[in-house]
CSV table of C-alpha atoms and ligand atoms in Angstrom, one decimal:
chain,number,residue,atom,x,y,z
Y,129,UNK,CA,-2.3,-57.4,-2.5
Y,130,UNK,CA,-2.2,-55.7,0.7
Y,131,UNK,CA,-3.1,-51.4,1.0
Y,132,UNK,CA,0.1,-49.2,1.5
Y,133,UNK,CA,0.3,-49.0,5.6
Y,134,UNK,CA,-0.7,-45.3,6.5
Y,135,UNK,CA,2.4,-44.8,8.7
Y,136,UNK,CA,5.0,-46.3,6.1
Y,137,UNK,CA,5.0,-43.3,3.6
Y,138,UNK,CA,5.1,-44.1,-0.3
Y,139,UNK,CA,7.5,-41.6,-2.5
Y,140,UNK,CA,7.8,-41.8,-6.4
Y,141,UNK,CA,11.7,-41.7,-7.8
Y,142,UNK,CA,9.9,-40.5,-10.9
Y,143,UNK,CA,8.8,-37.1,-8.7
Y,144,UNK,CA,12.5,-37.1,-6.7
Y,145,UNK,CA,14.0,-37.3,-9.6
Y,146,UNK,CA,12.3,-34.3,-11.1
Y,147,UNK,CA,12.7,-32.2,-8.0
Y,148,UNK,CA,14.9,-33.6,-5.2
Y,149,UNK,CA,13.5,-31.5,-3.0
Y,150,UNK,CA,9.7,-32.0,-3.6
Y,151,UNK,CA,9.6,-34.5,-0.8
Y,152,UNK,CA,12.2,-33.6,1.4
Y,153,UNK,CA,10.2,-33.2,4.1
Y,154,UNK,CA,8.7,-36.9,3.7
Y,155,UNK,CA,12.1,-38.3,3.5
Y,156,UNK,CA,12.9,-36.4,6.8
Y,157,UNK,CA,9.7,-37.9,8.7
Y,158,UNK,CA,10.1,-41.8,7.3
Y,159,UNK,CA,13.8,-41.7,8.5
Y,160,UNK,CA,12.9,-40.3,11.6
Y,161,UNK,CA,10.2,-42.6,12.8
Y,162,UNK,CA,10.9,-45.7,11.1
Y,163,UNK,CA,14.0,-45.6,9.0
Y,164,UNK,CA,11.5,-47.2,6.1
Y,165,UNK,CA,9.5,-45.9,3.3
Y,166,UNK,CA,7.6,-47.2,-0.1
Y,167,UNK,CA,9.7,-46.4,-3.3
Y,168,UNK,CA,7.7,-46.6,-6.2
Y,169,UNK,CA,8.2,-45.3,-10.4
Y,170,UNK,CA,11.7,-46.9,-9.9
Y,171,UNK,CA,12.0,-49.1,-12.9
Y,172,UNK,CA,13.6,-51.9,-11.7
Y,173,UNK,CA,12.0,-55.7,-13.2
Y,174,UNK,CA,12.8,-57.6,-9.5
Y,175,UNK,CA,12.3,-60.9,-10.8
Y,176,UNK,CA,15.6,-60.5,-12.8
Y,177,UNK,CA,18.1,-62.1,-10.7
Y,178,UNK,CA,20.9,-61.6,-12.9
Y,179,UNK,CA,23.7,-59.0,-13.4
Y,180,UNK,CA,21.2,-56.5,-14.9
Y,181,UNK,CA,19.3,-56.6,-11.8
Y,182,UNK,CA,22.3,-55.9,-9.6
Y,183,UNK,CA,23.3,-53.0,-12.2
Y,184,UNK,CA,19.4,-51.5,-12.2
Y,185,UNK,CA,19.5,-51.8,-8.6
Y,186,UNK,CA,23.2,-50.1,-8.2
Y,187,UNK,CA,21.9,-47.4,-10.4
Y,188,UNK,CA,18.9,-46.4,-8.7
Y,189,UNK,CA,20.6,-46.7,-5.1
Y,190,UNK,CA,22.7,-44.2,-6.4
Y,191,UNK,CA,20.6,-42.1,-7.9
Y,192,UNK,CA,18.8,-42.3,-4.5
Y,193,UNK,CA,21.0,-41.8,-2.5
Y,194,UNK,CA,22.1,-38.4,-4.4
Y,195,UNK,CA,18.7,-37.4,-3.6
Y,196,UNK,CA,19.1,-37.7,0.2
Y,197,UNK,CA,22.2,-36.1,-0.2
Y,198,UNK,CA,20.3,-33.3,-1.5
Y,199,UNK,CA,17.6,-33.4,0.9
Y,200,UNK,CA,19.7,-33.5,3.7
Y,201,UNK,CA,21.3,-30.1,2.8
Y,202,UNK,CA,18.6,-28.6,2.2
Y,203,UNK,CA,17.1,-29.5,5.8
Y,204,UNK,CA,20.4,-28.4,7.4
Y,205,UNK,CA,20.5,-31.6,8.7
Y,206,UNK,CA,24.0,-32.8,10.6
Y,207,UNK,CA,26.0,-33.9,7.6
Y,208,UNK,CA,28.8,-35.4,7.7
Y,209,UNK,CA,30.1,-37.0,4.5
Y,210,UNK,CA,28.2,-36.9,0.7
Y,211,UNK,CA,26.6,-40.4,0.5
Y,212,UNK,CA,26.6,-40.3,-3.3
Y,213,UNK,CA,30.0,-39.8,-3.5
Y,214,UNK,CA,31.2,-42.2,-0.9
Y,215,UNK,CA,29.3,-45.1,-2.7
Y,216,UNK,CA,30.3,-45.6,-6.0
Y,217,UNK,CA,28.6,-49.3,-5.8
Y,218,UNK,CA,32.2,-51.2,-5.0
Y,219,UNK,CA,30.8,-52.3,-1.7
Y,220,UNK,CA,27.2,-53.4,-2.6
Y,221,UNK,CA,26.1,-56.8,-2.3
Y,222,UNK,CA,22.5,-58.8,-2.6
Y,223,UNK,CA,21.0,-61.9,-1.2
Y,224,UNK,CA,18.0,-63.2,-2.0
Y,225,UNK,CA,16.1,-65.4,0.9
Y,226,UNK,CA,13.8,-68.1,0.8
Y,227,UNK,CA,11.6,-68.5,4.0
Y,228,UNK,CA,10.2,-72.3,3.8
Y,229,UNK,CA,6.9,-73.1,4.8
Y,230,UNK,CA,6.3,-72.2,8.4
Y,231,UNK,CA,3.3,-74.4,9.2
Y,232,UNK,CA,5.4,-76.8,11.7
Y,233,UNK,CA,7.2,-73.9,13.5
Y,234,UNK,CA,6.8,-73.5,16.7
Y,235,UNK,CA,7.2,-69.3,16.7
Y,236,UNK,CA,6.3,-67.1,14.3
Y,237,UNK,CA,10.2,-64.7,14.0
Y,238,UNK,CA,11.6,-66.2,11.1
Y,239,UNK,CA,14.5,-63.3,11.4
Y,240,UNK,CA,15.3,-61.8,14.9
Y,241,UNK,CA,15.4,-57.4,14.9
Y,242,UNK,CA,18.8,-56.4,12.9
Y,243,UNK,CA,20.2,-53.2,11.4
Y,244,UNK,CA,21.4,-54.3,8.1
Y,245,UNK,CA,25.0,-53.4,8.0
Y,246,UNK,CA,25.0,-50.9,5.3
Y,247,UNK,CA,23.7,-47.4,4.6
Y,248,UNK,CA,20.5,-47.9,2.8
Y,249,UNK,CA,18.8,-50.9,1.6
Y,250,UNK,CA,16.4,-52.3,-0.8
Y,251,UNK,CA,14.5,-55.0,0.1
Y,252,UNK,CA,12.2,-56.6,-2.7
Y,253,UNK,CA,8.8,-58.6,-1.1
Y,254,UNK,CA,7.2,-61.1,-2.8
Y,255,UNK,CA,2.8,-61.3,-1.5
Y,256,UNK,CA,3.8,-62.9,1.6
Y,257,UNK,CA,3.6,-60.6,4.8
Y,258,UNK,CA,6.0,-60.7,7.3
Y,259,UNK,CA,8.6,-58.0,7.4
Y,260,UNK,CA,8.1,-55.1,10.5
Y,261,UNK,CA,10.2,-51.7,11.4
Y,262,UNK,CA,10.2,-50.4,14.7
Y,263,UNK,CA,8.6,-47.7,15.9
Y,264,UNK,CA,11.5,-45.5,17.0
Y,265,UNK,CA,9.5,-43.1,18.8
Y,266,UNK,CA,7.8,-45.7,20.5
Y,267,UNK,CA,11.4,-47.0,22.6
Y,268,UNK,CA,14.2,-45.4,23.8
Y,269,UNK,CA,16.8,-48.3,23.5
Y,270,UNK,CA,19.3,-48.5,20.5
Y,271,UNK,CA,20.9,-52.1,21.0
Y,272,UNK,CA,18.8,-55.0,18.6
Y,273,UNK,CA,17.4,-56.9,21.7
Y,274,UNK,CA,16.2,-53.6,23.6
Y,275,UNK,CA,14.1,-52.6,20.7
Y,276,UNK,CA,12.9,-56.2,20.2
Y,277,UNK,CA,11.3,-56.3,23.7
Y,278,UNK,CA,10.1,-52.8,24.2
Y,279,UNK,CA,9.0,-51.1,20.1
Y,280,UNK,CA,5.6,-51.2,18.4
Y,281,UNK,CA,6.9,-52.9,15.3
Y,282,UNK,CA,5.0,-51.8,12.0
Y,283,UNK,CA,4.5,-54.7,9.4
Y,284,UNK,CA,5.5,-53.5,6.0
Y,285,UNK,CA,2.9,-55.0,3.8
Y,286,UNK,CA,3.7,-56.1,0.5
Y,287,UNK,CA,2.9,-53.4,-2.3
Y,288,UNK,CA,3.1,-54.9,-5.8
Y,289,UNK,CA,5.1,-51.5,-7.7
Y,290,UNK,CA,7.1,-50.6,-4.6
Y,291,UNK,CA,10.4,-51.4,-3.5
Y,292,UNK,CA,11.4,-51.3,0.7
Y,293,UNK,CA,13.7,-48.8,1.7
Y,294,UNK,CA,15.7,-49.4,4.3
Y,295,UNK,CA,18.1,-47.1,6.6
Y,296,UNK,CA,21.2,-49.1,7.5
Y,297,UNK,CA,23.3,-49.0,10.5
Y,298,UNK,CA,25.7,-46.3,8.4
Y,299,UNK,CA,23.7,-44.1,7.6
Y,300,UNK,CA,23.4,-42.4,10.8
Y,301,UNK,CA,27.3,-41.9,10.6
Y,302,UNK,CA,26.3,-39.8,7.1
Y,303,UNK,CA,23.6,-37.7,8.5
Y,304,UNK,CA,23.2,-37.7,12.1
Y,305,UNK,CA,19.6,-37.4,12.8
Y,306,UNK,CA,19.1,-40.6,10.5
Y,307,UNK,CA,19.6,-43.8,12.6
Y,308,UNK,CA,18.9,-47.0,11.2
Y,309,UNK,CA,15.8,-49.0,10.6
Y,310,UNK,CA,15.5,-51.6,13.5
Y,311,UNK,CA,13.5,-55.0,11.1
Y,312,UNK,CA,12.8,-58.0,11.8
Y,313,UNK,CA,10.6,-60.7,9.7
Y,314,UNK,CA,7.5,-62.5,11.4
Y,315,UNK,CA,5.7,-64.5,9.5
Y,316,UNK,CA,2.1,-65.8,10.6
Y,317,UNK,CA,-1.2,-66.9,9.3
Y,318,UNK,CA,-3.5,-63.9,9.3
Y,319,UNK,CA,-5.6,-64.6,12.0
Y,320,UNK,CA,-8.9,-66.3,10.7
Y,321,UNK,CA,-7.2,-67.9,8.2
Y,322,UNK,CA,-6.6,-71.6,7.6
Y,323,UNK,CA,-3.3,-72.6,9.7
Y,324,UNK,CA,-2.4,-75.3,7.4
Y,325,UNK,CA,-2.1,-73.7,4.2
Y,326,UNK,CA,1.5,-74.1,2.8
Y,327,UNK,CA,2.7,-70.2,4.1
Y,328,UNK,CA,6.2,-70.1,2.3
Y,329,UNK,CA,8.0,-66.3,1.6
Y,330,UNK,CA,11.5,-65.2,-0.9
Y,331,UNK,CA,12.7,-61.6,-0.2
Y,332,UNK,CA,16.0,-59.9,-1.6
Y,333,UNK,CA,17.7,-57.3,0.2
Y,334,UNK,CA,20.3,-55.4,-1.7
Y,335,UNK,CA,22.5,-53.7,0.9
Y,336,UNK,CA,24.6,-50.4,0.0
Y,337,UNK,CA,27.7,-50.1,2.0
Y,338,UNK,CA,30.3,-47.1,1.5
Y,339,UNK,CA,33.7,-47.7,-0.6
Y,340,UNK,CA,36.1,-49.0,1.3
Y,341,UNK,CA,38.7,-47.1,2.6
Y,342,UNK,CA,35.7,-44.6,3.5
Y,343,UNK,CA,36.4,-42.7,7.0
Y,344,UNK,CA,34.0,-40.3,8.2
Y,345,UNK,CA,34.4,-37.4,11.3
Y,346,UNK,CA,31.3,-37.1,12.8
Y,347,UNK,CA,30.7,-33.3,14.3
Y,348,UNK,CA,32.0,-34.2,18.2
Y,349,UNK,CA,35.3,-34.9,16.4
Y,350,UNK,CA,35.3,-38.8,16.4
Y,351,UNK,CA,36.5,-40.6,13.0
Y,352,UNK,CA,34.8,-43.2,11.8
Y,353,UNK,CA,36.5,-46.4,9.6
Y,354,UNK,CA,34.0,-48.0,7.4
Y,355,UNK,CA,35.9,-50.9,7.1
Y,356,UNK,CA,36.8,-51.9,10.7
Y,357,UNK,CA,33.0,-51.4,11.2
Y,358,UNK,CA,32.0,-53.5,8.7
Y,359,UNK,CA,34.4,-56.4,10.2
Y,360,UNK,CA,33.4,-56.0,13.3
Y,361,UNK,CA,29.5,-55.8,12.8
Y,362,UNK,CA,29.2,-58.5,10.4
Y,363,UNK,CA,29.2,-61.3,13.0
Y,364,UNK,CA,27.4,-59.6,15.5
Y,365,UNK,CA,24.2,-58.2,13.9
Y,366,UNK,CA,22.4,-60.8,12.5
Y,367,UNK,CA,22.0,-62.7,16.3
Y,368,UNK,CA,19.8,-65.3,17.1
Y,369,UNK,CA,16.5,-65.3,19.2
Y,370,UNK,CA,17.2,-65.8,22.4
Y,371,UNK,CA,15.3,-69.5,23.3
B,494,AKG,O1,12.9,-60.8,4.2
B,494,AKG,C1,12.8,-59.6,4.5
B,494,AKG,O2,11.7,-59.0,4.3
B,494,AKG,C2,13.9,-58.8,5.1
B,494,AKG,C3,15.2,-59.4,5.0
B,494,AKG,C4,16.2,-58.7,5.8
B,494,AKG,O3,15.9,-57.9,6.7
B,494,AKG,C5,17.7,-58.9,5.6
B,494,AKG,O4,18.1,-59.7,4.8
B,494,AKG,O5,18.5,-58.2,6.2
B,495,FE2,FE1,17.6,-56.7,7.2
């Protein structure tokens, strides 16, 4: 297994728990240059595909995202709605992806740069590399494609106890500094290594989306429908490579 990355930070739900605000500060910087950090101490057995695993993961997305809440305040960050209470867990939904065996691919980007369409995910890794965030101070452009072709991406290497967090394309509409991690998933033999070994990858990625019905004004007076965003979005995120 792969060392923790030394720009994706690592936070303990155990400590956020304890003291929301301990780690405010670290919250603040991974949203604010990736959108993605490490959670680890959060109790959740991932290989439990199952109702239980969708209720664990419910539970500690919530729990979570009281947390930001919290540290957002504190910051004095541009909030505009409570997270916690505008995702009761109505809207959240899982999908578990198996990448087969890319030996006979021509290109490594096994998923083209996407915002998930929700506020925060979780994305469980198994001990194959492969997913990367962007860099957000390393581009100025905001649309999918833009970011693909200009950003340093950072791979998010597996780390046995840790779950990835994820900042979805609402959460920015929450709290305004915190845009959305742009990700994408390339998977590749590490250089040196055999190219014919079987190189096959699963990943589940539980996205949080607000309760529908949710509207939010942002502070230059514009409302915002969660639902008509989510309609709309849906189709056009997750776009294909361009040949
Ligand atoms: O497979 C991964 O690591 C990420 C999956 C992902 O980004 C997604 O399903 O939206
Ligand atoms: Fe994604």
């Amino acid at each position: 297994m792969s060392q923790v990355p030394a720009q994706i930070s690592t936070l303990s739900m155990r400590e956020l728990r304890d003291d929301p605000l301990k780690l405010s500060i670290e919250i603040d910087q991974a949203f604010q240059s990736t959108g993605c950090f490490y959670l680890t101490d959060h109790g959740i057995r991932a290989t439990a595909v199952t109702r239980a695993f969708e209720r664990e993961c419910s539970g500690l997305m919530k729990a979570l995202l009281n947390v930001l809440d919290v540290s957002a305040a504190h910051l004095g960050l541009k909030v505009n709605k409570s997270l916690a209470r505008c995702h009761t867990g109505s809207n959240f939904t899982f999908s578990c992806i198996h990448y087969p065996d890319v030996r006979a691919r021509p290109r490594p980007v096994q998923m083209a740069t996407h915002q998930d369409i929700s506020t925060a995910s979780f994305v469980f890794l198994d001990s194959t590399p492969g997913l990367q965030v962007a860099d957000k101070g390393s581009t100025t452009e905001v649309t999918s494609s833009g970011v693909e072709q200009t950003a340093d991406f950072i791979p998010v290497m597996p780390v046995e106890t840790a779950i990835v967090v994820l900042t979805g394309f609402h959460m920015q509409r929450f709290v305004e500094e915190w845009s959305s991690a742009f990700h994408r998933v390339c998977i590749d033999h590490p250089a040196g290594s055999p190219a014919l070994e079987p190189l096959e990858r699963y990943s589940i990625a539980f996205f949080a989306a607000a309760d529908e019905g949710t509207t939010i004004s942002s502070q230059d007076g514009e409302t915002f429908s969660v639902d008509e965003s989510l309609c709309k979005n849906r189709k056009r995120i997750y776009r294909e490579v361009p040949a």
